[in-house]
PDB file of C-alpha atoms in Angstrom:
ATOM      1  CA  MET A   1      82.398  94.431  99.011  1.00  0.00           C
ATOM      2  CA  LYS A   2      83.384  97.332  98.898  1.00  0.00           C
ATOM      3  CA  ASP A   3      81.999  99.757  95.436  1.00  0.00           C
ATOM      4  CA  PHE A   4      84.744 101.279  93.509  1.00  0.00           C
ATOM      5  CA  ASP A   5      85.071 102.157  89.757  1.00  0.00           C
ATOM      6  CA  PHE A   6      87.877  99.406  87.825  1.00  0.00           C
ATOM      7  CA  VAL A   7      89.898 100.933  85.246  1.00  0.00           C
ATOM      8  CA  TYR A   8      91.284  97.740  82.931  1.00  0.00           C
ATOM      9  CA  ARG A   9      94.914  99.493  81.264  1.00  0.00           C
ATOM     10  CA  GLU A  10      96.062  97.721  78.664  1.00  0.00           C
ATOM     11  CA  TYR A  11      99.771  97.805  78.848  1.00  0.00           C
ATOM     12  CA  SER A  12     102.785  97.735  76.335  1.00  0.00           C
ATOM     13  CA  GLU A  13     105.145  94.783  75.849  1.00  0.00           C
ATOM     14  CA  GLU A  14     108.382  96.867  77.547  1.00  0.00           C
ATOM     15  CA  GLU A  15     105.839  97.620  80.693  1.00  0.00           C
ATOM     16  CA  SER A  16     104.431  93.986  80.443  1.00  0.00           C
ATOM     17  CA  ALA A  17     108.381  92.827  80.499  1.00  0.00           C
ATOM     18  CA  VAL A  18     110.048  95.379  82.791  1.00  0.00           C
ATOM     19  CA  TYR A  19     106.283  93.591  85.177  1.00  0.00           C
ATOM     20  CA  GLU A  20     107.272  89.443  84.193  1.00  0.00           C
ATOM     21  CA  LYS A  21     110.687  90.560  85.102  1.00  0.00           C
ATOM     22  CA  ALA A  22     109.447  92.026  88.603  1.00  0.00           C
ATOM     23  CA  MET A  23     107.684  89.572  89.548  1.00  0.00           C
ATOM     24  CA  ARG A  24     110.900  86.979  89.335  1.00  0.00           C
ATOM     25  CA  GLU A  25     113.169  88.595  90.560  1.00  0.00           C
ATOM     26  CA  ILE A  26     110.791  89.321  93.738  1.00  0.00           C
ATOM     27  CA  LEU A  27     109.783  85.472  94.296  1.00  0.00           C
ATOM     28  CA  VAL A  28     113.493  84.232  93.733  1.00  0.00           C
ATOM     29  CA  ASN A  29     114.520  87.253  96.372  1.00  0.00           C
ATOM     30  CA  ILE A  30     112.141  86.159  98.576  1.00  0.00           C
ATOM     31  CA  LYS A  31     113.143  82.214  97.844  1.00  0.00           C
ATOM     32  CA  GLN A  32     115.987  83.216  99.676  1.00  0.00           C
ATOM     33  CA  GLY A  33     115.128  84.530 103.032  1.00  0.00           C
ATOM     34  CA  MET A  34     114.554  88.118 102.277  1.00  0.00           C
ATOM     35  CA  SER A  35     111.047  90.330 103.597  1.00  0.00           C
ATOM     36  CA  PHE A  36     108.336  90.970 101.650  1.00  0.00           C
ATOM     37  CA  GLN A  37     109.071  94.631 101.710  1.00  0.00           C
ATOM     38  CA  ASP A  38     113.301  93.565 101.004  1.00  0.00           C
ATOM     39  CA  ALA A  39     111.980  91.745  98.174  1.00  0.00           C
ATOM     40  CA  VAL A  40     110.033  93.979  96.615  1.00  0.00           C
ATOM     41  CA  ASP A  41     112.359  97.816  97.916  1.00  0.00           C
ATOM     42  CA  LYS A  42     115.594  95.876  95.792  1.00  0.00           C
ATOM     43  CA  VAL A  43     113.326  95.385  92.320  1.00  0.00           C
ATOM     44  CA  GLU A  44     113.905  98.425  90.956  1.00  0.00           C
ATOM     45  CA  VAL A  45     111.000  99.863  88.396  1.00  0.00           C
ATOM     46  CA  SER A  46     111.053 103.505  87.334  1.00  0.00           C
ATOM     47  CA  ASP A  47     107.376 103.964  86.860  1.00  0.00           C
ATOM     48  CA  LYS A  48     105.896 104.287  90.104  1.00  0.00           C
ATOM     49  CA  ASN A  49     102.086 102.967  89.050  1.00  0.00           C
ATOM     50  CA  LEU A  50     103.619  99.773  87.532  1.00  0.00           C
ATOM     51  CA  LYS A  51     105.814  99.206  91.459  1.00  0.00           C
ATOM     52  CA  SER A  52     103.216  99.543  92.901  1.00  0.00           C
ATOM     53  CA  LEU A  53     100.844  97.240  90.944  1.00  0.00           C
ATOM     54  CA  ILE A  54     102.906  94.669  91.346  1.00  0.00           C
ATOM     55  CA  GLU A  55     104.173  95.042  94.466  1.00  0.00           C
ATOM     56  CA  ASP A  56      99.852  94.271  94.605  1.00  0.00           C
ATOM     57  CA  ASP A  57      99.835  90.969  92.902  1.00  0.00           C
ATOM     58  CA  ALA A  58     103.333  89.791  94.187  1.00  0.00           C
ATOM     59  CA  LEU A  59     101.648  89.512  97.344  1.00  0.00           C
ATOM     60  CA  LYS A  60      98.532  88.373  96.212  1.00  0.00           C
ATOM     61  CA  ILE A  61     100.439  85.285  94.136  1.00  0.00           C
ATOM     62  CA  LEU A  62     102.184  84.881  97.258  1.00  0.00           C
ATOM     63  CA  ILE A  63      98.630  84.651  99.306  1.00  0.00           C
ATOM     64  CA  ALA A  64      97.091  81.978  96.327  1.00  0.00           C
ATOM     65  CA  GLU A  65     100.084  80.119  96.923  1.00  0.00           C
ATOM     66  CA  LEU A  66     101.482  80.052  99.951  1.00  0.00           C
ATOM     67  CA  CYS A  67      97.542  80.775 102.708  1.00  0.00           C
ATOM     68  CA  TYR A  68      95.092  78.485 100.143  1.00  0.00           C
ATOM     69  CA  VAL A  69      97.165  75.933  97.279  1.00  0.00           C
ATOM     70  CA  SER A  70      99.921  74.410 101.170  1.00  0.00           C
ATOM     71  CA  LYS A  71      97.269  75.875 102.989  1.00  0.00           C
ATOM     72  CA  ILE A  72      99.726  78.218 105.209  1.00  0.00           C
ATOM     73  CA  PRO A  73      97.921  80.214 107.872  1.00  0.00           C
ATOM     74  CA  PHE A  74      97.886  83.962 107.616  1.00  0.00           C
ATOM     75  CA  GLU A  75      98.901  84.500 110.426  1.00  0.00           C
ATOM     76  CA  GLU A  76     102.334  82.399 110.040  1.00  0.00           C
ATOM     77  CA  PHE A  77     102.189  83.511 106.302  1.00  0.00           C
ATOM     78  CA  ALA A  78     102.550  87.294 107.144  1.00  0.00           C
ATOM     79  CA  ASN A  79     105.390  86.238 109.728  1.00  0.00           C
ATOM     80  CA  MET A  80     106.730  84.317 107.135  1.00  0.00           C
ATOM     81  CA  LEU A  81     106.999  87.349 104.734  1.00  0.00           C
ATOM     82  CA  GLY A  82     107.751  90.395 107.754  1.00  0.00           C
ATOM     83  CA  LEU A  83     104.320  91.908 107.001  1.00  0.00           C
ATOM     84  CA  PRO A  84     101.733  93.102 109.465  1.00  0.00           C
ATOM     85  CA  ILE A  85      98.650  90.672 109.614  1.00  0.00           C
ATOM     86  CA  GLU A  86      96.313  93.403 108.813  1.00  0.00           C
ATOM     87  CA  LYS A  87      98.463  94.487 105.747  1.00  0.00           C
ATOM     88  CA  VAL A  88      98.390  90.412 104.921  1.00  0.00           C
ATOM     89  CA  ARG A  89      94.437  90.231 105.183  1.00  0.00           C
ATOM     90  CA  ASN A  90      93.316  93.443 102.832  1.00  0.00           C
ATOM     91  CA  ALA A  91      95.221  92.295  99.911  1.00  0.00           C
ATOM     92  CA  ASN A  92      93.279  88.384 100.479  1.00  0.00           C
ATOM     93  CA  PHE A  93      90.378  90.834 100.265  1.00  0.00           C
ATOM     94  CA  GLU A  94      91.460  92.375  97.659  1.00  0.00           C
ATOM     95  CA  MET A  95      92.210  89.129  95.641  1.00  0.00           C
ATOM     96  CA  LEU A  96      89.207  87.723  96.642  1.00  0.00           C
ATOM     97  CA  GLU A  97      87.835  91.059  95.253  1.00  0.00           C
ATOM     98  CA  ASP A  98      89.412  91.044  92.222  1.00  0.00           C
ATOM     99  CA  ILE A  99      88.269  87.119  91.621  1.00  0.00           C
ATOM    100  CA  GLN A 100      83.992  88.283  92.006  1.00  0.00           C
ATOM    101  CA  MET A 101      85.162  91.380  89.335  1.00  0.00           C
ATOM    102  CA  THR A 102      85.935  89.058  87.159  1.00  0.00           C
ATOM    103  CA  LEU A 103      83.548  86.466  87.814  1.00  0.00           C
ATOM    104  CA  ASN A 104      81.012  89.114  87.167  1.00  0.00           C
ATOM    105  CA  ASN A 105      82.842  90.082  84.196  1.00  0.00           C
ATOM    106  CA  THR A 106      82.439  86.714  82.782  1.00  0.00           C
ATOM    107  CA  PHE A 107      79.185  85.770  83.432  1.00  0.00           C
ATOM    108  CA  ASN A 108      77.301  88.794  82.450  1.00  0.00           C
ATOM    109  CA  LYS A 109      79.842  89.085  78.878  1.00  0.00           C
ATOM    110  CA  ASN A 110      78.172  84.512  78.869  1.00  0.00           C
ATOM    111  CA  GLN A 111      74.869  85.482  79.326  1.00  0.00           C
ATOM    112  CA  ARG A 112      72.011  86.099  76.230  1.00  0.00           C
ATOM    113  CA  SER A 113      69.225  87.342  76.221  1.00  0.00           C
ATOM    114  CA  GLY A 114      66.344  86.961  75.551  1.00  0.00           C
ATOM    115  CA  ASN A 115      64.543  83.741  76.269  1.00  0.00           C
ATOM    116  CA  ALA A 116      66.184  80.908  75.765  1.00  0.00           C
TER     117      ALA A 116
END
C-alpha cells in the first residue's frame, strides 16, 4: 500500500448537512438512471474540496454495496455507472486502504503497553 499523510478534519454542522444532502441526491440520481458523473455533477456544492470528498465517498459506498454486498463484478459495475474500469479499481484500492488504516488505528489505540 502507498504511504501518505492522512489528516482527519472535523467538519462543521453545516458542512455535514451539505455532505448528507449531496450524498442522498447523488444516490437518488443514480437510481433514476444517471451515470455516476452526471449524478455528481448535478449536485451543487460550492466547496470544491468537500464536493471532491463527497464524490470519492459516494463511489466507495456504491462499490461496497454493489460489488461486495450484491456481488456485481467491477466491470459490470463500471458499465452500469458509465465509469472507466480504472477509476473503479482505483477507488476500490483507496477504499481498502482506508479500511486498513482504520483497522490499524483502532488496533493501535486498543493496545496496552507492558506485560499482560
